């Protein structure tokens, strides 16, 4: 903070803003100064800054893993206490932050070992740097993709220090294409990288080579499954997996099919905090853990605590109740309709509508799940966002849809007050 004398107008403007801004005085002074003391411009700056601060919102978009809303909703509460992050309670000596969570993840995925990093982009980068630096990595031209948020396979590969070897064509890549790439490079191909093209689909005359076939070539197969589905049979649901999951690769099956390593996000279909997971053969996972980049990419105790809770919920077979994403997926349509009806009755606004919710986060593009919501006349998005806490909905045609599949039942009271407070239209 500067002690330079400031014109009285700056101070007066900042003090006037303080009446209804949550921002600290020093920040309001900064807004007033940047606005040259102009009260209206200073207010616009302060309001914009306040709205940009991280805060809880109710996701009524019907997109369960909304990338702009932090993907999977996850509980994270640890007391303000030291944690055994890198302390081995058995020996009283320094331990590894990866040991406990790695062992749980390995059991969950059916892998020999696992580690956690900050996100899946970091997981892929680390695997390539640790296992293929200065060597060739074969990737199908159909999987040399951009996932979103700037994750582009050829660029990540280049930055890792590995060399990209393009294999096959955009629409068809067969086993013999990979074999040719491996043999023509005199076995300097360190890895075969398989990337799930998450958020788009190529239809028609297409063919790709499954992990089970790639694993026959004698080169370690790394499968970036991205979405983080643990097991394609979804045993935690206590019934058949939903149809919209049909094309999603799963960690357990990719490893059983012969992948040496899988990488995936913690905050997509796993339903945990933002992180990336590397699971697979012990020697390869240990090589990743020992690489200097692993230190730069390691997660903090808060993330490990939230991930540990998530993984324990799966292992204890209570994921459908305790992992919020799966609780939303499993909510019976009837219960969503009943909640929407109650909202319509209690607010006297809008009407019950049948809707289609989406998994989101690039999972299962085009797939939907049946849902229910409240439809309100006109575009009410801004008014709903202005509620405290903000409600984020979507517009369809001339109506605003408040979709209940992406809302925890405990947040219905927030929806009720936000809808009831809408100005008459
Ligand atoms: C989402 C995704 C990524 C990026 O993961 P982040 O956790 O967002 O870093 C990489 N690869 C695939 C296949 C993905 O689906």
PDB file of N, CA and C and ligand atoms in Angstrom, residues 71 119-121 147 151 195-196 198 224-227 265 267-268 275, ligand 1:
ATOM      1  N   UNK A  71     -16.273 -27.808 -12.297  1.00  0.00           N
ATOM      2  CA  UNK A  71     -16.541 -29.232 -12.548  1.00  0.00           C
ATOM      3  C   UNK A  71     -17.234 -29.893 -11.356  1.00  0.00           C
ATOM      4  N   UNK A 119      -3.518 -31.667 -12.078  1.00  0.00           N
ATOM      5  CA  UNK A 119      -4.630 -31.892 -13.001  1.00  0.00           C
ATOM      6  C   UNK A 119      -4.176 -32.915 -14.039  1.00  0.00           C
ATOM      7  N   UNK A 120      -5.081 -33.285 -14.931  1.00  0.00           N
ATOM      8  CA  UNK A 120      -4.725 -34.329 -15.877  1.00  0.00           C
ATOM      9  C   UNK A 120      -3.730 -33.834 -16.926  1.00  0.00           C
ATOM     10  N   UNK A 121      -3.792 -32.545 -17.260  1.00  0.00           N
ATOM     11  CA  UNK A 121      -2.794 -32.003 -18.193  1.00  0.00           C
ATOM     12  C   UNK A 121      -1.395 -32.204 -17.600  1.00  0.00           C
ATOM     13  N   UNK A 147      -8.293 -30.664 -26.345  1.00  0.00           N
ATOM     14  CA  UNK A 147      -9.368 -31.079 -25.446  1.00  0.00           C
ATOM     15  C   UNK A 147     -10.191 -29.884 -24.988  1.00  0.00           C
ATOM     16  N   UNK A 151      -5.499 -27.487 -23.958  1.00  0.00           N
ATOM     17  CA  UNK A 151      -4.744 -28.743 -23.873  1.00  0.00           C
ATOM     18  C   UNK A 151      -4.694 -29.358 -25.268  1.00  0.00           C
ATOM     19  N   UNK A 195      -5.222 -41.264 -26.693  1.00  0.00           N
ATOM     20  CA  UNK A 195      -5.904 -40.115 -26.080  1.00  0.00           C
ATOM     21  C   UNK A 195      -7.395 -40.206 -26.367  1.00  0.00           C
ATOM     22  N   UNK A 196      -8.192 -40.120 -25.320  1.00  0.00           N
ATOM     23  CA  UNK A 196      -9.643 -40.137 -25.518  1.00  0.00           C
ATOM     24  C   UNK A 196     -10.078 -38.778 -26.063  1.00  0.00           C
ATOM     25  N   UNK A 198     -12.302 -36.880 -25.870  1.00  0.00           N
ATOM     26  CA  UNK A 198     -13.376 -36.409 -24.993  1.00  0.00           C
ATOM     27  C   UNK A 198     -14.536 -35.652 -25.611  1.00  0.00           C
ATOM     28  N   UNK A 224      -4.538 -41.899 -22.008  1.00  0.00           N
ATOM     29  CA  UNK A 224      -5.107 -40.700 -21.367  1.00  0.00           C
ATOM     30  C   UNK A 224      -6.613 -40.803 -21.520  1.00  0.00           C
ATOM     31  N   UNK A 225      -7.283 -41.357 -20.485  1.00  0.00           N
ATOM     32  CA  UNK A 225      -8.739 -41.536 -20.600  1.00  0.00           C
ATOM     33  C   UNK A 225      -9.477 -40.260 -20.215  1.00  0.00           C
ATOM     34  N   UNK A 226      -8.786 -39.356 -19.581  1.00  0.00           N
ATOM     35  CA  UNK A 226      -9.351 -38.026 -19.351  1.00  0.00           C
ATOM     36  C   UNK A 226     -10.506 -37.979 -18.368  1.00  0.00           C
ATOM     37  N   UNK A 227     -11.603 -38.650 -18.734  1.00  0.00           N
ATOM     38  CA  UNK A 227     -12.857 -38.469 -18.010  1.00  0.00           C
ATOM     39  C   UNK A 227     -12.834 -39.016 -16.583  1.00  0.00           C
ATOM     40  N   UNK A 265      -8.498 -37.118 -15.001  1.00  0.00           N
ATOM     41  CA  UNK A 265      -8.797 -35.984 -14.133  1.00  0.00           C
ATOM     42  C   UNK A 265      -9.512 -36.476 -12.880  1.00  0.00           C
ATOM     43  N   UNK A 267     -11.592 -34.401 -11.244  1.00  0.00           N
ATOM     44  CA  UNK A 267     -12.829 -33.634 -11.076  1.00  0.00           C
ATOM     45  C   UNK A 267     -13.811 -33.812 -12.226  1.00  0.00           C
ATOM     46  N   UNK A 268     -13.633 -34.884 -13.011  1.00  0.00           N
ATOM     47  CA  UNK A 268     -14.647 -35.198 -14.027  1.00  0.00           C
ATOM     48  C   UNK A 268     -15.510 -36.339 -13.473  1.00  0.00           C
ATOM     49  N   UNK A 275      -7.596 -32.474  -9.795  1.00  0.00           N
ATOM     50  CA  UNK A 275      -6.279 -33.102  -9.687  1.00  0.00           C
ATOM     51  C   UNK A 275      -6.136 -34.021 -10.889  1.00  0.00           C
TER      52      UNK A 275
HETATM   53  C1  LIG B   1     -10.058 -33.266 -19.625  1.00  0.00           C
HETATM   54  C2  LIG B   1      -8.960 -33.945 -20.336  1.00  0.00           C
HETATM   55  C3  LIG B   1      -7.651 -33.509 -20.204  1.00  0.00           C
HETATM   56  C4  LIG B   1      -7.292 -32.323 -19.354  1.00  0.00           C
HETATM   57  O1  LIG B   1      -7.528 -32.636 -18.014  1.00  0.00           O
HETATM   58  P1  LIG B   1      -7.452 -31.485 -16.884  1.00  0.00           P
HETATM   59  O2  LIG B   1      -7.721 -32.245 -15.612  1.00  0.00           O
HETATM   60  O3  LIG B   1      -8.512 -30.499 -17.217  1.00  0.00           O
HETATM   61  O4  LIG B   1      -6.098 -30.910 -16.926  1.00  0.00           O
HETATM   62  C5  LIG B   1      -6.670 -34.189 -20.862  1.00  0.00           C
HETATM   63  N1  LIG B   1      -6.967 -35.268 -21.630  1.00  0.00           N
HETATM   64  C6  LIG B   1      -8.224 -35.721 -21.786  1.00  0.00           C
HETATM   65  C7  LIG B   1      -8.471 -36.922 -22.654  1.00  0.00           C
HETATM   66  C8  LIG B   1      -9.274 -35.076 -21.146  1.00  0.00           C
HETATM   67  O5  LIG B   1     -10.518 -35.520 -21.300  1.00  0.00           O
END
